[in-house]
Coordinates of C-alpha atoms and ligand atoms in Angstrom, one line a residue:
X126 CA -17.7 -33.4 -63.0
X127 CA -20.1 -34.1 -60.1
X128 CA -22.7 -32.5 -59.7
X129 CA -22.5 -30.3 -56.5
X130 CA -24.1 -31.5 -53.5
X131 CA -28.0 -30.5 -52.4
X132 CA -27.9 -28.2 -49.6
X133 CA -30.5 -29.1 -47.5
X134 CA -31.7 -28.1 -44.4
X135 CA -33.9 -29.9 -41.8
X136 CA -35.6 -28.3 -39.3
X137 CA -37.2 -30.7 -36.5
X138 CA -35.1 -33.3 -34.9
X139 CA -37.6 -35.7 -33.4
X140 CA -38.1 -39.1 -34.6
X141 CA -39.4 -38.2 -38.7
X142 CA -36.9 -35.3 -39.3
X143 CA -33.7 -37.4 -37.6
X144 CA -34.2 -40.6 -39.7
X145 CA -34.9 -38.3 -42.8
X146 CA -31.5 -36.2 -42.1
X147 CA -29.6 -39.6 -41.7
X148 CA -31.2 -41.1 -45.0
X149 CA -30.4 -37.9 -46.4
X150 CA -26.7 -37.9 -45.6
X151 CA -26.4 -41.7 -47.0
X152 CA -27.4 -40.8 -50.4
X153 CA -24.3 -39.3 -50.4
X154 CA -26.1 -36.5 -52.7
X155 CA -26.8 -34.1 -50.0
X156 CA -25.2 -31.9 -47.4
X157 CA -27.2 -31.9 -44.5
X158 CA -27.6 -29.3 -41.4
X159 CA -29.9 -29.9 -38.9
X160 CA -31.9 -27.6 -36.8
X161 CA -31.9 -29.0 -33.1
X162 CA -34.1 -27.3 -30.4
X163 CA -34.5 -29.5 -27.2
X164 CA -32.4 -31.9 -27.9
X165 CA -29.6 -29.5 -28.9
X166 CA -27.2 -29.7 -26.1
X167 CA -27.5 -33.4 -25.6
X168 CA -26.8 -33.9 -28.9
X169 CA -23.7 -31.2 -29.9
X170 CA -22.2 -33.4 -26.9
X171 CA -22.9 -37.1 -28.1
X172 CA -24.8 -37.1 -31.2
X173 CA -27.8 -39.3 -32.0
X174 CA -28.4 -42.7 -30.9
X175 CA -30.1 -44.3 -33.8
X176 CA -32.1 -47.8 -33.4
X177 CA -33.7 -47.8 -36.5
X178 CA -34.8 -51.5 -38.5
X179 CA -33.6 -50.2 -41.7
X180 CA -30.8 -48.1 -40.5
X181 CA -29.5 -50.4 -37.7
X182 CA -28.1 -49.4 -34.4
X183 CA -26.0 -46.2 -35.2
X184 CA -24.1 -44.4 -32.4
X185 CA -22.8 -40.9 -31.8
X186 CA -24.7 -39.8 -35.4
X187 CA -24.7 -36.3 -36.4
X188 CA -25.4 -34.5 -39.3
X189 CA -22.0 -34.0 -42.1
X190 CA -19.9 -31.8 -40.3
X191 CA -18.0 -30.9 -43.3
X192 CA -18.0 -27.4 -44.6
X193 CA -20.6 -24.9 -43.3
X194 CA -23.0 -27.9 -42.1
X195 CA -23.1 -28.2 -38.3
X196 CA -25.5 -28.8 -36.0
X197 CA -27.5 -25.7 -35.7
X198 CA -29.8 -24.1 -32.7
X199 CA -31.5 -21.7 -34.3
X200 CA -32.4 -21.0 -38.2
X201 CA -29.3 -19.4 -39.7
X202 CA -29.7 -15.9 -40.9
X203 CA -29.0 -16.0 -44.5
X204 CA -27.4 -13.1 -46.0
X205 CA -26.9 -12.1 -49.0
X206 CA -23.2 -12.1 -49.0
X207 CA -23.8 -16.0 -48.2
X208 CA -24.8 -16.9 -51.5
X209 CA -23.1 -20.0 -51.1
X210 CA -25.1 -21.0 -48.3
X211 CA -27.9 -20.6 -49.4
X212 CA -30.7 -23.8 -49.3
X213 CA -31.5 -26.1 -52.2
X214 CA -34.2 -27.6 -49.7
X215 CA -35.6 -26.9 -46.5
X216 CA -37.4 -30.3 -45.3
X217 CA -40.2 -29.2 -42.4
X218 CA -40.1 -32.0 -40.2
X219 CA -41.8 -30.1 -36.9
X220 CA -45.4 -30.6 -36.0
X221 CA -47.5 -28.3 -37.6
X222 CA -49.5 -26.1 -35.3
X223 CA -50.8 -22.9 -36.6
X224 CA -52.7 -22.0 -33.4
X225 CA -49.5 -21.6 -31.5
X226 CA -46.2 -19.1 -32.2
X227 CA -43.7 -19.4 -33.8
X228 CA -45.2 -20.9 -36.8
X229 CA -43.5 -22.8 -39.6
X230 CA -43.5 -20.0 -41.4
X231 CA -41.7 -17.8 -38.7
X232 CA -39.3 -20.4 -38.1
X233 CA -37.8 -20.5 -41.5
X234 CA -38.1 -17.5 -42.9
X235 CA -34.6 -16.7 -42.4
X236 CA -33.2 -19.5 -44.3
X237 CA -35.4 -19.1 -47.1
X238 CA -34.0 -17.8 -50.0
X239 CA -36.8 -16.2 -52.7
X240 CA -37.1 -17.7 -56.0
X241 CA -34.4 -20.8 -55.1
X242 CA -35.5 -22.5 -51.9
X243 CA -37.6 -25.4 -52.4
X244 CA -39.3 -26.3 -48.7
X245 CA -41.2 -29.9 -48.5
X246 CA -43.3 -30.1 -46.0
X247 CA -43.8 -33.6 -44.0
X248 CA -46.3 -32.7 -42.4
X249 CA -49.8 -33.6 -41.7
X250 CA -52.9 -32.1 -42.5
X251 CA -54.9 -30.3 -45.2
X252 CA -54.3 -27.1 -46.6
X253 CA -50.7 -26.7 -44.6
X254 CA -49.5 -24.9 -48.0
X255 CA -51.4 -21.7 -48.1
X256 CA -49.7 -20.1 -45.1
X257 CA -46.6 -20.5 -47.2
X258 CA -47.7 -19.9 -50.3
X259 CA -48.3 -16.7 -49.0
X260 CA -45.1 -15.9 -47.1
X261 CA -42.9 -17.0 -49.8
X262 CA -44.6 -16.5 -52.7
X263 CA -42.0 -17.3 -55.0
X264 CA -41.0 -20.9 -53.4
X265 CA -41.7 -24.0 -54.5
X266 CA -43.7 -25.8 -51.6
X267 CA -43.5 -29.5 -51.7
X268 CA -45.6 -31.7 -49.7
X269 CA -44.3 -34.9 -48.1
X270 CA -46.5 -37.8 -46.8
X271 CA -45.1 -39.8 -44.6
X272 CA -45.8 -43.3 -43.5
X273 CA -43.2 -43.8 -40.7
X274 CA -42.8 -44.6 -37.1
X275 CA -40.3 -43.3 -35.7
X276 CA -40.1 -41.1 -32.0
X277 CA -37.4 -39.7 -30.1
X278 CA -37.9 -41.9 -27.3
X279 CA -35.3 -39.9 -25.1
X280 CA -33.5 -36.9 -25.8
X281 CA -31.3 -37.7 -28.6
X282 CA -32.6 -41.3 -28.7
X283 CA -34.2 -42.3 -31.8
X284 CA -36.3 -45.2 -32.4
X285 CA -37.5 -46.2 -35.8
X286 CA -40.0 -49.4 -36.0
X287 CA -41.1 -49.3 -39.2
X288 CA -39.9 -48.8 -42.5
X289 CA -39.7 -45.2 -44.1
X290 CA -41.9 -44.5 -46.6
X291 CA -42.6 -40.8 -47.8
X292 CA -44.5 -39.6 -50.7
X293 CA -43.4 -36.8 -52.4
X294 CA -45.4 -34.3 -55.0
X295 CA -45.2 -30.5 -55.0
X296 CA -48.4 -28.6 -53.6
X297 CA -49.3 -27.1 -56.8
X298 CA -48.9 -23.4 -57.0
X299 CA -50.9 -21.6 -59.6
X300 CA -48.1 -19.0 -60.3
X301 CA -45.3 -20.9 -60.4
X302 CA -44.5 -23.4 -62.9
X303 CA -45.6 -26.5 -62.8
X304 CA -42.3 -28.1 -64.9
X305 CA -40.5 -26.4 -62.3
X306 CA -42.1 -27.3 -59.8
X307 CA -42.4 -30.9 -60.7
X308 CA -38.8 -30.9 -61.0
X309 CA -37.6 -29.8 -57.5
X310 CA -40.1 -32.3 -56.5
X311 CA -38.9 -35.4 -58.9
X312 CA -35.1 -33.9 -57.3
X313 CA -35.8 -34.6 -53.9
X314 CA -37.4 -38.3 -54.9
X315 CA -33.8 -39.1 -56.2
X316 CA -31.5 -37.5 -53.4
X317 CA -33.7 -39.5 -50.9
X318 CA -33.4 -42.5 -52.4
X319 CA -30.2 -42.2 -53.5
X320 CA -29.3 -44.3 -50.3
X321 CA -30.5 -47.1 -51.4
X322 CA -32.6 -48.1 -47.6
X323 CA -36.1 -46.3 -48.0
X324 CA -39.2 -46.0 -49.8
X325 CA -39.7 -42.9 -51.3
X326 CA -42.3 -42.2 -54.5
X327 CA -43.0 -39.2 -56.7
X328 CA -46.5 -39.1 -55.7
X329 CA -48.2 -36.0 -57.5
X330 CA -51.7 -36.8 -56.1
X331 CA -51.3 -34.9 -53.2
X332 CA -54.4 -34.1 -52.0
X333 CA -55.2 -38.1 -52.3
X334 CA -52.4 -38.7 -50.0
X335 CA -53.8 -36.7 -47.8
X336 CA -57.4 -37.2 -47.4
X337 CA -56.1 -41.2 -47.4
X338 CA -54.2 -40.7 -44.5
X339 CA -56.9 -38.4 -42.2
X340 CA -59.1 -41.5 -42.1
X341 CA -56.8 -42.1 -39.3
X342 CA -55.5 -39.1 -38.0
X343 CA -59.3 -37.1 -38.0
X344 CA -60.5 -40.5 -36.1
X345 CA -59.0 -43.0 -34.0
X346 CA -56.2 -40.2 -33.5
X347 CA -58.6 -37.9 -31.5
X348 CA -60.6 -39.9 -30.5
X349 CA -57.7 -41.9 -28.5
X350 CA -56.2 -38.6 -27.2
X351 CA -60.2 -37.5 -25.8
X352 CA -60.8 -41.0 -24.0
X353 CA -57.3 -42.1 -23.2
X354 CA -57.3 -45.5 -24.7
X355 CA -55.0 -46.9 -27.6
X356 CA -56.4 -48.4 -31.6
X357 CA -56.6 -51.7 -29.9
X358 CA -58.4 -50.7 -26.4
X359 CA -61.0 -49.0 -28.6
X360 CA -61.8 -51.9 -30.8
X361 CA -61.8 -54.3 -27.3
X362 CA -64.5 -52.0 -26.1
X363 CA -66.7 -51.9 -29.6
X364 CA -69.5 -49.6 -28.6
X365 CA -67.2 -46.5 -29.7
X366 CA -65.8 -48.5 -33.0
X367 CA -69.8 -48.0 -34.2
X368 CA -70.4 -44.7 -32.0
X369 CA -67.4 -42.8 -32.9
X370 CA -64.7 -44.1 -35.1
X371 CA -66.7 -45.6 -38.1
X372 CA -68.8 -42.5 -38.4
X373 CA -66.0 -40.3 -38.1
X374 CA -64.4 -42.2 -40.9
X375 CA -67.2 -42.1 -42.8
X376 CA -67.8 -38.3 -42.6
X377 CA -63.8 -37.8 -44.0
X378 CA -64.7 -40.3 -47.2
X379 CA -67.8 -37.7 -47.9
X380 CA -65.8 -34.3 -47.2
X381 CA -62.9 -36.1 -49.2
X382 CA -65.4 -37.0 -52.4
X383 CA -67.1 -33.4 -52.1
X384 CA -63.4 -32.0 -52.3
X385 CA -63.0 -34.6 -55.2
X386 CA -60.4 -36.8 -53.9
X387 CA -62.3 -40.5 -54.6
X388 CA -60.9 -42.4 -52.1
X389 CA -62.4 -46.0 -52.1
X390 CA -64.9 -47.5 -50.4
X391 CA -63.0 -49.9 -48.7
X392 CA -60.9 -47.2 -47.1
X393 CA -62.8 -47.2 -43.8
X394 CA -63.0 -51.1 -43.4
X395 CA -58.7 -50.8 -44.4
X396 CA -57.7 -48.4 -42.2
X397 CA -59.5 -50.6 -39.1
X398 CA -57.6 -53.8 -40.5
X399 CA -54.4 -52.0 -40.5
X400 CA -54.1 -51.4 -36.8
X401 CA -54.9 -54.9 -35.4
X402 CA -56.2 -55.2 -31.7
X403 CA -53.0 -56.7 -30.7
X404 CA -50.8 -53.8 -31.6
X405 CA -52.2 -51.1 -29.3
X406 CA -51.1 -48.5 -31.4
X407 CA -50.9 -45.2 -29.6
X408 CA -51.8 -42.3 -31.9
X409 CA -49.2 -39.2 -31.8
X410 CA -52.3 -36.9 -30.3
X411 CA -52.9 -39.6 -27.5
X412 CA -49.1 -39.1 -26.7
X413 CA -49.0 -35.6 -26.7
X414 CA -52.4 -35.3 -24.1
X415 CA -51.5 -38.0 -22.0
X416 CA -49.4 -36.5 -19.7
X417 CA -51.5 -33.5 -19.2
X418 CA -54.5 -35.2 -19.1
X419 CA -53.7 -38.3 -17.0
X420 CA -50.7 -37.1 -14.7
X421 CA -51.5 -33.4 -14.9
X422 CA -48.5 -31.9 -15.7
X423 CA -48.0 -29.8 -19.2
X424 CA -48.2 -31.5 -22.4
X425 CA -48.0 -30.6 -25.8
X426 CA -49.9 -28.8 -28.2
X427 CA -51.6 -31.0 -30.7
X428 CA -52.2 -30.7 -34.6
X429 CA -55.9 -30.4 -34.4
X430 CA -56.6 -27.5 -36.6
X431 CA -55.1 -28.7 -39.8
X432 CA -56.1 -32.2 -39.0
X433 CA -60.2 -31.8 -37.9
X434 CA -60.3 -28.0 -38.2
X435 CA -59.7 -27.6 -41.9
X436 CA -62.1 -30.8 -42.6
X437 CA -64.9 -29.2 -41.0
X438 CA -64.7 -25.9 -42.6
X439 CA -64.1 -27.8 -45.8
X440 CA -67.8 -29.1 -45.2
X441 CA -68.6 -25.5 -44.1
X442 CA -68.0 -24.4 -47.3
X443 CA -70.6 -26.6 -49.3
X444 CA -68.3 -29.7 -49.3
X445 CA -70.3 -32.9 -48.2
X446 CA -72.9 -33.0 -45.8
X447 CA -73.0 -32.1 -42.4
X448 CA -69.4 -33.6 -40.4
X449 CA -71.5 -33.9 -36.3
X450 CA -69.0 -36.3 -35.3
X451 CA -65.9 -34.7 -36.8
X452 CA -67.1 -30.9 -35.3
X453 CA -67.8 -32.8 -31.7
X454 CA -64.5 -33.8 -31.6
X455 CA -62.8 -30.5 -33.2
X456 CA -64.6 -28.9 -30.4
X457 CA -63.2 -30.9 -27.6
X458 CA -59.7 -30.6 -29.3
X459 CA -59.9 -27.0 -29.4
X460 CA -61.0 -26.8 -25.4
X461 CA -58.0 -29.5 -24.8
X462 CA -55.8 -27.3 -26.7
X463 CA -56.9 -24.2 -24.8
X464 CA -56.1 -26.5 -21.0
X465 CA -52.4 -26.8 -22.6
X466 CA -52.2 -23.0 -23.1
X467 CA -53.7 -22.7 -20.1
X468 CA -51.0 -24.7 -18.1
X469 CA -47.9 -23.8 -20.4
X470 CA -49.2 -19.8 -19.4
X471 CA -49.7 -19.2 -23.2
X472 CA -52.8 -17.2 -22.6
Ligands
NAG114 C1 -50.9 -15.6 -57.1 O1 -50.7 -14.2 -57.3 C2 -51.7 -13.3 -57.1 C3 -51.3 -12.0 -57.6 O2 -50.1 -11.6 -57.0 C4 -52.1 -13.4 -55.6 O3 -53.2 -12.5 -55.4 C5 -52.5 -14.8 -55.3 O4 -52.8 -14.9 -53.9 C6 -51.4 -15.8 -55.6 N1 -51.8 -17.1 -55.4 C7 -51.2 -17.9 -54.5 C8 -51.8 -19.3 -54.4 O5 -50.3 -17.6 -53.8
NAG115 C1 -51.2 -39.9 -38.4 O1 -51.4 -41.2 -38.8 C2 -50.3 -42.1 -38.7 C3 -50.6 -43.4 -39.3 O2 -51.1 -43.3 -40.6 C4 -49.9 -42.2 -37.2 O3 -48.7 -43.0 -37.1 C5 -49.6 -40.8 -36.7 O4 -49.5 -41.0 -35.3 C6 -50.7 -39.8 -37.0 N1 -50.2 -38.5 -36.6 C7 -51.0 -37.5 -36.4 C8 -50.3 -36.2 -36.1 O5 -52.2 -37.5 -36.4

């Protein structure tokens, strides 16, 4: 007999969480409902529009409507009468912004079910886990690196330019098992890849992963949104290359050693070559400032605190030397942050 089908839920619907859903769905292994927020209406009516380069151009896309799985506004309340129902996995595909309500943790609280719902997080940032750990202290918490880019470039309109690749390894928590948790991490390598299109490794090293990928997103990613100017406008200029975005860098390779993640040398001088002056790579931060910054009208809130934040209070707490470049620019974040609430009325 075949083995019953994953329930899985994904909550987010931008440009990570829609391509995940859809490569979910293909495996064939998984039944897939999807948590919509402002895109819902648009897409109950006409479902996705998918340009993706692995995917192709898919039209009118939803999640499986088989069954129970729809196309969901809101977290369904699980009860316990629902057992059926009840989530294998719940992928986290929102930005993660502990500064502002809800939280991740509020937002999924009432599909979790104790004891059986793994959630994977993919996410960026350091330490993201310990909120949930202690919320739902008996859940498996997976983290999920992910190398992707994708956006909603409309609502409902999804654009994915580069292939998908997503790390997987569970966050390990001391009072769980670590078989078990191993396994519901190995389990969601294989129903991911099941469809055959993506790039998707059990990757237990998570805190490697993670440091690796906050050369970019503690640097140039800031440091974009602050002055305005994409990868490639930076690295025209120079001056802040050696000012700015090489110390920076180099202050995440110490914090990351201290922490005892050895990430190589050649990280720094990597990371540089991998976003070529030609590409003008916009970093997700710069997009989510530019509009209140440049045209003064509300943008979004950005991930600062678990991406700079959580470094420098790392180093804080006797991990590497001093971070001066990293704290100027947590700093600023926090005041930008602080304009958004300001403008949204969040204060
Ligand atoms: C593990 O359990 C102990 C005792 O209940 C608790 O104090 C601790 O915070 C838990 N650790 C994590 C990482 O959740
Ligand atoms: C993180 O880094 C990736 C590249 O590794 C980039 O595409 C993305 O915009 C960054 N996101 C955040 C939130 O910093």
């Amino acid at each position: 007999m075949a083995s019953p089908k994953a329930k899985v839920l994904v909550v987010g619907s931008g440009g990570i969480g829609t391509i995940a859903a859809l490569n979910l769905e293909l495996g064939g292994q998984v039944e897939v409902s999807s948590v919509l927020r402002s895109n819902y209406e648009i897409v109950n009516t006409n479902g996705f529009t998918i340009r993706s380069c692995e995917h192709g151009e898919i039209q009118n896309w939803r999640p499986s409507k088989a069954g129970w799985s729809l196309v969901l506004n809101t977290v369904p309340i699980m009860s316990d009468s629902a057992i059926d129902r009840q989530f294998d996995y719940i992928v986290c595909c929102t930005k993660n912004i502990p500064d502002v309500n809800p939280t991740v943790c509020d937002i999924i609280a009432p599909a979790v079910t104790p004891s059986h719902t793994s959630i994977v997080l993919i996410q960026n940032g350091l330490n993201i886990e310990k909120a949930l750990f202690h919320r739902f202290p008996s859940n498996i918490v997976i983290s999920g690196v992910s190398r992707i880019d994708a956006h909603e470039i409309a609502p409902g309109i999804i654009e994915q330019k580069q292939n998908d690749l997503l790390h997987i390894g569970p966050f390990q928590n001391p009072n769980l098992s670590d078989e078990e948790q191993r396994l519901a991490a190995q389990r969601f390598v294989a129903i991911y890849s099941a469809g055959g299109r993506t790039t998707c490794l059990y990757k237990p090293d998570t805190g490697f992963d993670r440091w690796s990928k906050l050369m970019y997103n503690a640097s140039w990613n800031p440091i974009c949104a602050i002055a305005g100017l994409d990868t490639g406008e930076l690295q025209k200029m120079g001056r802040a290359m050696d000012t700015l975005v090489i110390p920076a860098m180099k202050e995440v390779l110490e914090v990351a050693r201290a922490a005892g993640h050895q990430l190589p040398e050649d990280i720094v001088y990597k990371t540089i070559q991998s976003n070529p002056v030609e590409e003008n790579i916009v970093p997700s931060m710069q997009i989510d400032l530019k509009k209140v910054v440049y045209q003064c009208i509300i943008g979004n809130f950005i991930e600062h605190e678990n991406i700079l934040g959580e470094i420098v209070r790392e180093a804080r707490n006797g991990r590497g030397d001093a971070t001066p470049v990293l704290t100027v620019l947590y700093e600023i974040t926090t005041v930008l942050q602080w304009r958004t609430r300001k403008k949204k009325g969040h204060l």
